[in-house]
Short mmCIF file of C-alpha atoms and ligand atoms in Angstrom, two decimals:
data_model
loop_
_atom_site.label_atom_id
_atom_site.label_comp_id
_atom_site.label_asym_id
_atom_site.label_seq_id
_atom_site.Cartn_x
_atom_site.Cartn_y
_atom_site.Cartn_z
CA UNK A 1 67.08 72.70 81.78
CA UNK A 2 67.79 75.07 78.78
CA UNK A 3 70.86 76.68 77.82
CA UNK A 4 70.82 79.01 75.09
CA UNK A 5 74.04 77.57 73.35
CA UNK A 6 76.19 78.31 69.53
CA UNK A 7 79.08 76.09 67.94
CA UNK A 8 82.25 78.49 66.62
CA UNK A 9 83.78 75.98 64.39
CA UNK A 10 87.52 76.29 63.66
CA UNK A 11 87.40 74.86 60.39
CA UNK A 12 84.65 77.61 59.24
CA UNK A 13 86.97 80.20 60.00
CA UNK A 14 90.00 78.72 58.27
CA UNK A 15 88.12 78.31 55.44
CA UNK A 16 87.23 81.73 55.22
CA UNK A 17 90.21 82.74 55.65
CA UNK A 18 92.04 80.77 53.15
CA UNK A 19 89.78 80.82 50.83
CA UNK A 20 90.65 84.45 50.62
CA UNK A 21 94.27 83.46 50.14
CA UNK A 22 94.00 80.61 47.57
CA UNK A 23 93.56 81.22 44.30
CA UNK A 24 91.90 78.33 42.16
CA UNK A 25 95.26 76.33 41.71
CA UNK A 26 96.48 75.70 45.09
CA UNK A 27 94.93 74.54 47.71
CA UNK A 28 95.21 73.00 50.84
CA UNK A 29 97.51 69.31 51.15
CA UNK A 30 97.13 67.45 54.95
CA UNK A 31 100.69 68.46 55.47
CA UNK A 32 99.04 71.56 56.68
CA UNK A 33 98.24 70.23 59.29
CA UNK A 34 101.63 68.26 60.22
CA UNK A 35 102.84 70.42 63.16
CA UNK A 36 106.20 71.21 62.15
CA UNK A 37 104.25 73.09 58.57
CA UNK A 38 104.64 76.78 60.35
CA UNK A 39 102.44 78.38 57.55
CA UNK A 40 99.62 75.75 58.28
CA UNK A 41 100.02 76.22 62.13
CA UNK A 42 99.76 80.02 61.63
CA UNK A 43 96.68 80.10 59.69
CA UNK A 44 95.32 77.62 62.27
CA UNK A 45 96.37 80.10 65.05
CA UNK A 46 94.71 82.70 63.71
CA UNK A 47 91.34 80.81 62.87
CA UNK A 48 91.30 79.95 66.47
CA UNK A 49 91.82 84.00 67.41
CA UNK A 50 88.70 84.95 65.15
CA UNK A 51 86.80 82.10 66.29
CA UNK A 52 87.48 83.37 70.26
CA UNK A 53 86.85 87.60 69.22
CA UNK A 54 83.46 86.01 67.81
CA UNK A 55 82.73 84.30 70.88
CA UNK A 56 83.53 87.02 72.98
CA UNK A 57 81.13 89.16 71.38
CA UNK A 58 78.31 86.14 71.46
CA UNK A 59 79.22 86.17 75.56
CA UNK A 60 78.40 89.90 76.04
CA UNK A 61 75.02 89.91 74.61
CA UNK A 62 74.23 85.77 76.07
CA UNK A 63 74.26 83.67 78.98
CA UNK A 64 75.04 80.20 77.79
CA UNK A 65 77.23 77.78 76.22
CA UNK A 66 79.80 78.39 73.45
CA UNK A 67 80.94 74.95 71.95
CA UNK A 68 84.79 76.10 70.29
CA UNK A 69 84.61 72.87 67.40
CA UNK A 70 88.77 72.30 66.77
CA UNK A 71 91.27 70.10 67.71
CA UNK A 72 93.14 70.66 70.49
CA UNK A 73 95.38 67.98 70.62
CA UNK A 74 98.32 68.90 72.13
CA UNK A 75 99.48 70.11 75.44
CA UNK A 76 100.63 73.15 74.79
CA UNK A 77 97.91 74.72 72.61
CA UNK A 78 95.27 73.28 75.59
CA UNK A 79 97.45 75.90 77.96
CA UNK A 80 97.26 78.63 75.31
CA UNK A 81 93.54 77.94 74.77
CA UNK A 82 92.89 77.81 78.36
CA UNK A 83 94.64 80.89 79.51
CA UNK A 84 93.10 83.08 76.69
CA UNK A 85 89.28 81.63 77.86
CA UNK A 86 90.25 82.22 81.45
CA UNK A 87 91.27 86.36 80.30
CA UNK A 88 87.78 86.08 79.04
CA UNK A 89 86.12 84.74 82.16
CA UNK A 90 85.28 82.17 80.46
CA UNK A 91 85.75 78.19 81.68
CA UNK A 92 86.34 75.68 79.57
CA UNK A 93 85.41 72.07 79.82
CA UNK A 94 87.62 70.15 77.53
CA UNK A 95 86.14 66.83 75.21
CA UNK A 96 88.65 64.66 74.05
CA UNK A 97 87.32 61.16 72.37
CA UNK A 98 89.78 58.59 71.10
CA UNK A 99 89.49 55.62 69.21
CA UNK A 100 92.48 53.18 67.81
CA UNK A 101 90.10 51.20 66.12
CA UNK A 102 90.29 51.25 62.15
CA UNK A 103 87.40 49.89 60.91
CA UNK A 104 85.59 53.25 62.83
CA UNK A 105 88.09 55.48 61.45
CA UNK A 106 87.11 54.50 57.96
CA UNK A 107 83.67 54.64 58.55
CA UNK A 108 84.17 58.20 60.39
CA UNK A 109 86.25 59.54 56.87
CA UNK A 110 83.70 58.02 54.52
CA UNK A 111 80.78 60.13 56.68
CA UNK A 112 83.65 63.31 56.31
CA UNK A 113 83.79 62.94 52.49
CA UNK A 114 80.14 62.87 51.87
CA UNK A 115 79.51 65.80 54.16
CA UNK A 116 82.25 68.11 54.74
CA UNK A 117 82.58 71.43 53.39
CA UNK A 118 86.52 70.36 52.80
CA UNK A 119 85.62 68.50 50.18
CA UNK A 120 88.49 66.24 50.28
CA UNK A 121 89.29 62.43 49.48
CA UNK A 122 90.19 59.46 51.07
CA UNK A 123 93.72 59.97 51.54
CA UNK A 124 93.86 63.42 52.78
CA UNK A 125 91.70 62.60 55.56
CA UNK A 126 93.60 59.34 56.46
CA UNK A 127 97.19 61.44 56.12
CA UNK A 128 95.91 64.42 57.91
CA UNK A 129 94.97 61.83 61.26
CA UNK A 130 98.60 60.89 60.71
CA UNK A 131 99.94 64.43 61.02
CA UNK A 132 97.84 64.82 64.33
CA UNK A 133 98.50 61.68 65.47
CA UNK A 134 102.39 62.39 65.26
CA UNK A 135 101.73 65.17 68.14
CA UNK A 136 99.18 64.01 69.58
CA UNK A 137 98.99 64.30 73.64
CA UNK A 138 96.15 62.91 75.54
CA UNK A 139 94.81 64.91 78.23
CA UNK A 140 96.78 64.06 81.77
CA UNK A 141 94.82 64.17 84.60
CA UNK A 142 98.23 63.21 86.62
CA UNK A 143 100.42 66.17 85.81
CA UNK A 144 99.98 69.51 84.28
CA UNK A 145 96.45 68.93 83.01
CA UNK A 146 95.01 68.06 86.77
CA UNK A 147 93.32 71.29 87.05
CA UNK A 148 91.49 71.17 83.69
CA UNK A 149 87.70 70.69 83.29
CA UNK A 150 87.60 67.65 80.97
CA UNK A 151 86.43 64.30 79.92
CA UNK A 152 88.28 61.92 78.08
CA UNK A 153 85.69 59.24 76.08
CA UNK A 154 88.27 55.80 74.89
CA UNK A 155 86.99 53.39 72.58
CA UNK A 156 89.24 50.55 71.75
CA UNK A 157 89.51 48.20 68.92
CA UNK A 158 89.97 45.31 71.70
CA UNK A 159 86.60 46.35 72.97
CA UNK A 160 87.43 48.27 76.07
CA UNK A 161 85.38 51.48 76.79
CA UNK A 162 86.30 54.06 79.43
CA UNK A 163 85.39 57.56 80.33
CA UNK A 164 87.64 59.30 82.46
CA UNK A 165 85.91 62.46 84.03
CA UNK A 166 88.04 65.19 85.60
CA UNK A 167 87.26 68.06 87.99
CA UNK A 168 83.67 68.95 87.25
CA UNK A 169 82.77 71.81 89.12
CA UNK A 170 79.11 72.81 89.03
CA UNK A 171 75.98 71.57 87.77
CA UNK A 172 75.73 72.78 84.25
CA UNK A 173 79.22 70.87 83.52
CA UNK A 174 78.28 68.26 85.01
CA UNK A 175 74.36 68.01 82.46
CA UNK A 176 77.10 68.93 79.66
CA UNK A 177 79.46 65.78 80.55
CA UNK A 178 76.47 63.25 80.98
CA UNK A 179 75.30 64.89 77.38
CA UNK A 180 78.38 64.07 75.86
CA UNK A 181 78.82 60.89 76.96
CA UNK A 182 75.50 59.38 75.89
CA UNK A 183 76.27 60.49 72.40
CA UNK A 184 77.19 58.10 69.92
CA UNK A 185 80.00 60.33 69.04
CA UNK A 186 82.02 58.02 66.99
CA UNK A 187 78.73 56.32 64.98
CA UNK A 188 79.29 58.99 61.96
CA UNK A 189 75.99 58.23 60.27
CA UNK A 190 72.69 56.87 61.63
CA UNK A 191 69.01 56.29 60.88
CA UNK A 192 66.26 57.04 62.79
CA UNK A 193 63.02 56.79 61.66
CA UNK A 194 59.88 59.05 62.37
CA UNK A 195 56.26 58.72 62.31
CA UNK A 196 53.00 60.10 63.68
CA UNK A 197 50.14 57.82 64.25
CA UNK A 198 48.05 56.98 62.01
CA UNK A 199 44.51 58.93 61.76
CA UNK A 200 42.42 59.05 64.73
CA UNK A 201 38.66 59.66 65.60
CA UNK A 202 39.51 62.95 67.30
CA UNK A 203 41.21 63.63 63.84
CA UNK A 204 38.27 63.57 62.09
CA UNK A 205 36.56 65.05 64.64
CA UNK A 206 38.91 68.23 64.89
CA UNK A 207 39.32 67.65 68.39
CA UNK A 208 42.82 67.94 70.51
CA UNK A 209 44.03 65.52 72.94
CA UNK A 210 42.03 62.73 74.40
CA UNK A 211 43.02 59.01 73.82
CA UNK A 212 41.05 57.96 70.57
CA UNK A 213 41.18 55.08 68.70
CA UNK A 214 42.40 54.93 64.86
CA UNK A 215 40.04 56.16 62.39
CA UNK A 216 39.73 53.18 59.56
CA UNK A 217 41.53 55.42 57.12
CA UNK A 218 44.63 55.38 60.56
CA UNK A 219 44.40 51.35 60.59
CA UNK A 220 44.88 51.17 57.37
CA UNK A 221 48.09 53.21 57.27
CA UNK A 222 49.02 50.92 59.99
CA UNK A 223 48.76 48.08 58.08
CA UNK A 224 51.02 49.54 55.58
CA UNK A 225 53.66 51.31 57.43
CA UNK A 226 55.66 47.77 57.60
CA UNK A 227 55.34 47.89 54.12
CA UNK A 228 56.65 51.09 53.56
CA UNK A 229 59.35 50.56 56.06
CA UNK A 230 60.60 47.26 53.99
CA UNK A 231 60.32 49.22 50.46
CA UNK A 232 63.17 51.52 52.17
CA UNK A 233 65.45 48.51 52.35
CA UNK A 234 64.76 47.88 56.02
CA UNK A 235 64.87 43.87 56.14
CA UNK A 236 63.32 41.65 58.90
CA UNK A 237 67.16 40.21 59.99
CA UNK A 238 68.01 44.12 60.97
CA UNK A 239 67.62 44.73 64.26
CA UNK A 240 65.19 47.49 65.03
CA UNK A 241 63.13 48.85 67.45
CA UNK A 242 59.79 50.88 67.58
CA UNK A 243 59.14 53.33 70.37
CA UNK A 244 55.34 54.91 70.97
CA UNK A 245 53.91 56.67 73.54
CA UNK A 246 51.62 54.67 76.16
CA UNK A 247 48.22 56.01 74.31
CA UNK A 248 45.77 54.28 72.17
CA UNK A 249 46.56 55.79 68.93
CA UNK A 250 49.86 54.67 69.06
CA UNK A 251 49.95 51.36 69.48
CA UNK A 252 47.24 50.63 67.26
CA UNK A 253 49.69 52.34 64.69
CA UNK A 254 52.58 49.99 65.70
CA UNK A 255 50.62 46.52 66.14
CA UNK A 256 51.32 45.10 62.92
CA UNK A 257 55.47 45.84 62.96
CA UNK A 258 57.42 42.71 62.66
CA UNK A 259 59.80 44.10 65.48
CA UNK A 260 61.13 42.38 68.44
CA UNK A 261 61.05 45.36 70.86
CA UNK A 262 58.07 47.55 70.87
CA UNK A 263 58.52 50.39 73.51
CA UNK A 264 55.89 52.16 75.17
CA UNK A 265 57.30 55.53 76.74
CA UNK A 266 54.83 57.94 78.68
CA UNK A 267 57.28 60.69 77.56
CA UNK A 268 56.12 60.54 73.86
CA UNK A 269 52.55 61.22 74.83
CA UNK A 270 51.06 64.47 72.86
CA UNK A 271 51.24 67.77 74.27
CA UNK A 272 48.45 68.13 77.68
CA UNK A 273 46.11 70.59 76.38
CA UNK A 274 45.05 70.26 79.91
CA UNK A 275 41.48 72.12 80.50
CA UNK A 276 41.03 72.42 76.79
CA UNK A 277 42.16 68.82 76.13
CA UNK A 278 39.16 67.12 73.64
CA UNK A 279 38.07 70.57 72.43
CA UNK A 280 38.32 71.97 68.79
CA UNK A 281 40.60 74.88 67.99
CA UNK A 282 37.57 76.52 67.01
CA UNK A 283 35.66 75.65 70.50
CA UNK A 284 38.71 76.99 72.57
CA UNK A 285 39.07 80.27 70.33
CA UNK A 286 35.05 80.68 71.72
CA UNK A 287 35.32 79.68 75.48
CA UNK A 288 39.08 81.02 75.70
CA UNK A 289 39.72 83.96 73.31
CA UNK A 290 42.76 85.54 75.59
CA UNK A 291 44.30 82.33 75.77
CA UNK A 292 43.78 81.45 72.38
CA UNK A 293 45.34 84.41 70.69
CA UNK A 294 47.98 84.46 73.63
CA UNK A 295 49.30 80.66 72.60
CA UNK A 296 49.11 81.79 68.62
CA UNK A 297 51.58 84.55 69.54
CA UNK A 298 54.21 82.67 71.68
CA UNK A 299 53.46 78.59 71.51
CA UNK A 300 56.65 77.28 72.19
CA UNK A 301 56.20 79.03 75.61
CA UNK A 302 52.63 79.22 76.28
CA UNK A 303 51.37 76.03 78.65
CA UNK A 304 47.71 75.44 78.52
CA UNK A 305 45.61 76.10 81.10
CA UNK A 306 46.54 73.08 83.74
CA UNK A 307 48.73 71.19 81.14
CA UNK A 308 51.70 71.97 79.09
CA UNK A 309 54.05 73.96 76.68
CA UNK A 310 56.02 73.07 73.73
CA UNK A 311 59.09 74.35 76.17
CA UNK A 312 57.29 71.41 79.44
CA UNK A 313 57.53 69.35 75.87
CA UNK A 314 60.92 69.51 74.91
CA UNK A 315 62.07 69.33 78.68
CA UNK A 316 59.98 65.64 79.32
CA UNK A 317 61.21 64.32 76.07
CA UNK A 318 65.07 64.66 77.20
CA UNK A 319 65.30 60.73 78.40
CA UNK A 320 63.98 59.88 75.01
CA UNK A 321 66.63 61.88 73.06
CA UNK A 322 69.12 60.87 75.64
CA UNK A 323 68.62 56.93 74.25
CA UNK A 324 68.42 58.06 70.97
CA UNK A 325 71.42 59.32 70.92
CA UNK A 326 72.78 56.20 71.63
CA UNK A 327 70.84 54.33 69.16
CA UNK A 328 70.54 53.68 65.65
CA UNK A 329 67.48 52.13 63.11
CA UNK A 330 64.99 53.25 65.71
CA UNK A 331 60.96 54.25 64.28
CA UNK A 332 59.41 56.40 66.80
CA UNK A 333 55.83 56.40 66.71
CA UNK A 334 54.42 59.25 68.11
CA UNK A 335 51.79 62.72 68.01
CA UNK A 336 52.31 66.18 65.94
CA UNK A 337 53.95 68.51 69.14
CA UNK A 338 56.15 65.47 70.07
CA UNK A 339 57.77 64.98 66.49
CA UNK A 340 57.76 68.64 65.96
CA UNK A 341 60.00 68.85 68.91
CA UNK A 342 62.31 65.68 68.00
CA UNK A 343 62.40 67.34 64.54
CA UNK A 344 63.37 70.55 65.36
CA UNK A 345 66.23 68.71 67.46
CA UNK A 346 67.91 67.22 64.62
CA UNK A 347 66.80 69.93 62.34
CA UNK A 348 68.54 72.83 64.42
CA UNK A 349 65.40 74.19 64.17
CA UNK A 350 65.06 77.18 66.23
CA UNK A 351 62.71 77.25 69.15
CA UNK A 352 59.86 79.57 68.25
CA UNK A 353 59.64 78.16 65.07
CA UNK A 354 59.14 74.87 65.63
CA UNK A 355 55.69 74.54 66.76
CA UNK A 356 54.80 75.73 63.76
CA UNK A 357 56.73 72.96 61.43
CA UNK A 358 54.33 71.16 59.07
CA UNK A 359 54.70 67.22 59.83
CA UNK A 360 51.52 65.99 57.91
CA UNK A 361 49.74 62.57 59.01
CA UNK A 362 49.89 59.13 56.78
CA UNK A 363 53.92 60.13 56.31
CA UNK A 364 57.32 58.17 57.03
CA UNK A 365 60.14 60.14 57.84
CA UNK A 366 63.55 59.11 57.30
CA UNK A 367 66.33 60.97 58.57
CA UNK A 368 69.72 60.44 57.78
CA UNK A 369 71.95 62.27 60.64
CA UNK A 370 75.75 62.92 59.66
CA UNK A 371 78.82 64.87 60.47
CA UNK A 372 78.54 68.35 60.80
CA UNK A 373 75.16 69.01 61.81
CA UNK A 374 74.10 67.64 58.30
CA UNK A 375 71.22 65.50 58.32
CA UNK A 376 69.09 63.94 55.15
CA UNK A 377 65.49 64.22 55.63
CA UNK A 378 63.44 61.77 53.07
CA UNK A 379 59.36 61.82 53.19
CA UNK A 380 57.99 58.73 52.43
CA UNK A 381 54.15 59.18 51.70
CA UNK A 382 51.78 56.27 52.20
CA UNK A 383 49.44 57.62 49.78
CA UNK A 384 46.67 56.89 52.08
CA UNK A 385 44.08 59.87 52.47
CA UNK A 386 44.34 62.18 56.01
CA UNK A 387 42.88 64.84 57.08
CA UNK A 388 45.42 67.80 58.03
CA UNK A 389 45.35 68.71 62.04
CA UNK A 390 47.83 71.46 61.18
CA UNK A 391 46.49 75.28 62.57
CA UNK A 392 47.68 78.51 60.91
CA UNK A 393 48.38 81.44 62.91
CA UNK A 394 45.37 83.29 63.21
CA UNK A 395 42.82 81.21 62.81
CA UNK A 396 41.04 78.33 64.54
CA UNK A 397 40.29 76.32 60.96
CA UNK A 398 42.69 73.32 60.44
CA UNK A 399 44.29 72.76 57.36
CA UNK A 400 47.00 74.26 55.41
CA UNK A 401 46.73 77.64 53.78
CA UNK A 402 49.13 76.56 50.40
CA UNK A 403 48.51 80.08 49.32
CA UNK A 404 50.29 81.80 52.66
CA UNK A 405 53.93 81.83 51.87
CA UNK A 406 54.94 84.03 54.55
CA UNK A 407 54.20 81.25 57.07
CA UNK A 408 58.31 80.20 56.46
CA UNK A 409 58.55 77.44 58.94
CA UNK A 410 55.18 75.85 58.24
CA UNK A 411 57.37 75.01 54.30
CA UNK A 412 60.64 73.75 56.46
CA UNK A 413 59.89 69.82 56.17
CA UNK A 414 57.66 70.41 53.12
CA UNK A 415 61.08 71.98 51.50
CA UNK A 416 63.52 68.81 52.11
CA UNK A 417 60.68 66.39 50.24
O1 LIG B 1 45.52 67.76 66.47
C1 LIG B 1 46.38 66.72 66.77
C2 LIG B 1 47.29 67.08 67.91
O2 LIG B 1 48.16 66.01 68.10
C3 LIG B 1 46.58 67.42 69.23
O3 LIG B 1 46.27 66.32 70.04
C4 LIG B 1 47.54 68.38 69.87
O4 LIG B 1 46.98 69.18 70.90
C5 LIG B 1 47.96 69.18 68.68
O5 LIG B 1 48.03 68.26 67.60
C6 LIG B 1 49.27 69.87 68.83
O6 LIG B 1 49.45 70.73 67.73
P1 LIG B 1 49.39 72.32 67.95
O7 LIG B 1 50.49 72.60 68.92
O8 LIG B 1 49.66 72.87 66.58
O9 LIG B 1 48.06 72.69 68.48
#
């Protein structure tokens, strides 16, 4: 299922706002956010006005869901919020998560200072909790609240976990709700760990598909990747998995990992090329012009003749991202459509550009995901030799044209090196 979908964040349009108001000396104190500070609550107000005239005009010209990113934490601003989105058409689900347990707070403000645009310390994000915490109301599926969409995720310091789900209406709320609740949503920073496997015959050969062994060049990268994983502090005692997909290639590139768990999953198998499946580009251009030029023009959506699409791609691989989610110090091992799409994922990289995202063989990729979309990409070559299976636009020769800079996406993991 995809749902064409954009985050309004409340804290984007307060800044803008007051950073139109503030003048280089003053600025912003958490008391602004203590609910009794009438300026603060105000300017809040307002941001949350802006935010919903935005979204409006996002709803006219798209089907889809609009993610309002604020806190809603009391009762009353929930029936304000709710009554405006229902004058709109628009229904709500509400996400409340709630945790009492401090050592995750800290963590969750150390993630905040590193990567939020606030720019604050310590202390103002431990007094502005306070301030909401003063008001805070949980959502109450007992009294006033019963009618609400919402889900209420609890995570306690004595170890109790709970999700309390609340009249979910249709199908699309209910994808949403299991979403949200397989998210790690109070882990603020994780690793995860990306590879593809290592060369391959077909590599070499220029051929697509199939279920080829390593080329000696691909074993050898094999050999090193536990190597490279352990110069990026990753010590035996860690616990950490590897996932690959259930063909050859794969798990030749993960056999010499010192991990406990090593995960086959048919999901993470390349792309079906289907009836051109163990042809060169250059063979398929001949035998299948029309299709050829057809899948250079649209290939997130074009699905090869009695396989797949990118879009079949990104739809398989949901389970995958679904565990993922939960998980942290993970190294999926997998082929060039698969991590393009896992990529583009934590990338927010938009659809029809990222088939065409440059992920180059013989290269581990560590990405650091944070608060705020934020995520730290670091490429860690191997500095053993590959060929390059990556296809311009245009053309049926592989390997990268270094000269073409119009091809922008093509430079989108080259430009976080
Ligand atoms: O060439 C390696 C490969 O993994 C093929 O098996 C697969 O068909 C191809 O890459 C996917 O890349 P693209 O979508 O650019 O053709």
């Amino acid at each position: 299922m995809m749902i064409n979908s954009k985050i309004f964040n409340i804290g984007d349009y307060r800044r803008k706002q007051l950073d139109s108001q503030l003048d280089e000396f003053t600025s912003v104190d958490a008391d602004f956010y203590n609910f009794e500070n009438q300026e603060g609550l105000k300017i809040r107000l307002n941001a949350y006005e802006n935010a919903l005239k935005d979204m409006e005009k996002w709803f006219l010209n798209n089907e889809g869901v609009a993610i309002l990113d604020g806190t809603s934490s009391t009762r009353s601003h929930r029936k304000w919020l709710l009554e405006r989105l229902r004058r709109l058409h628009i229904e709500p689900i509400f996400i409340e998560s709630f945790s009492d347990d401090k050592d995750l707070e800290k963590l969750n403000i150390n993630a905040l200072i590193k990567s939020s645009p606030d720019k604050k310390d310590f202390d103002f994000y431990e007094e502005k909790i306070k301030n909401y915490i003063k008001f805070y109301e949980s959502m109450n599926e007992y009294n006033d609240e019963k009618d609400y969409t919402f889900v209420k995720l609890m995570k306690k310091a004595d170890g109790m976990e709970q999700a309390v789900i609340n009249k979910v209406q249709s199908y699309l709320e209910s994808k949403i709700i299991f979403y949200v609740m397989n998210l790690n949503y109070l882990n603020p920073s994780k690793v995860i760990w990306l590879s593809r496997h290592g060369e391959s015959v077909y590599n070499v050969e220029k051929k697509i598909g199939g279920d080829s062994k390593l080329s000696e060049r691909g074993l050898l990268y094999a050999k090193k990747l536990p190597q490279l994983l352990k110069e990026q502090g990753f010590d035996e005692n860690n616990q950490m998995s590897a996932w690959t997909s259930t063909l050859v290639r794969t798990n030749e590139t993960a056999q010499f990992l010192p991990f406990d768990q090593i995960l086959p999953w048919r999901a993470l198998n390349e792309l079906d090329a289907g009836l051109c499946d163990g042809m060169t580009y250059e063979e398929i251009e001949e035998k299948y012009p029309e299709d050829f030029k057809e899948r250079d023009d649209d290939k997130f959506e074009y699905r090869y003749k009695g396989g797949e699409s990118y879009k079949d791609v990104v739809l398989r691989v949901e389970p995958v991202m679904m565990e993922l989610e939960r998980q942290s110090n993970v190294l999926i091992i997998t082929h060039q459509a698969v991590l393009r799409c896992i990529y583009a994922y934590f990338m927010n990289i938009p659809q029809d550009q990222s088939p065409w995202v440059a992920i180059p063989l013989h290269t581990l990729i560590k990405l650091e995901v944070r608060p705020y979309g934020a995520c730290k990409v670091s490429l860690i070559k191997a500095n053993i030799p590959a060929v390059s299976t990556y296809k311009e636009k245009g053309t049926s020769n592989v390997g990268e044209d270094v000269s073409n800079k119009s091809n922008s996406s093509r430079s989108l993991l080259a430009d976080t090196n």
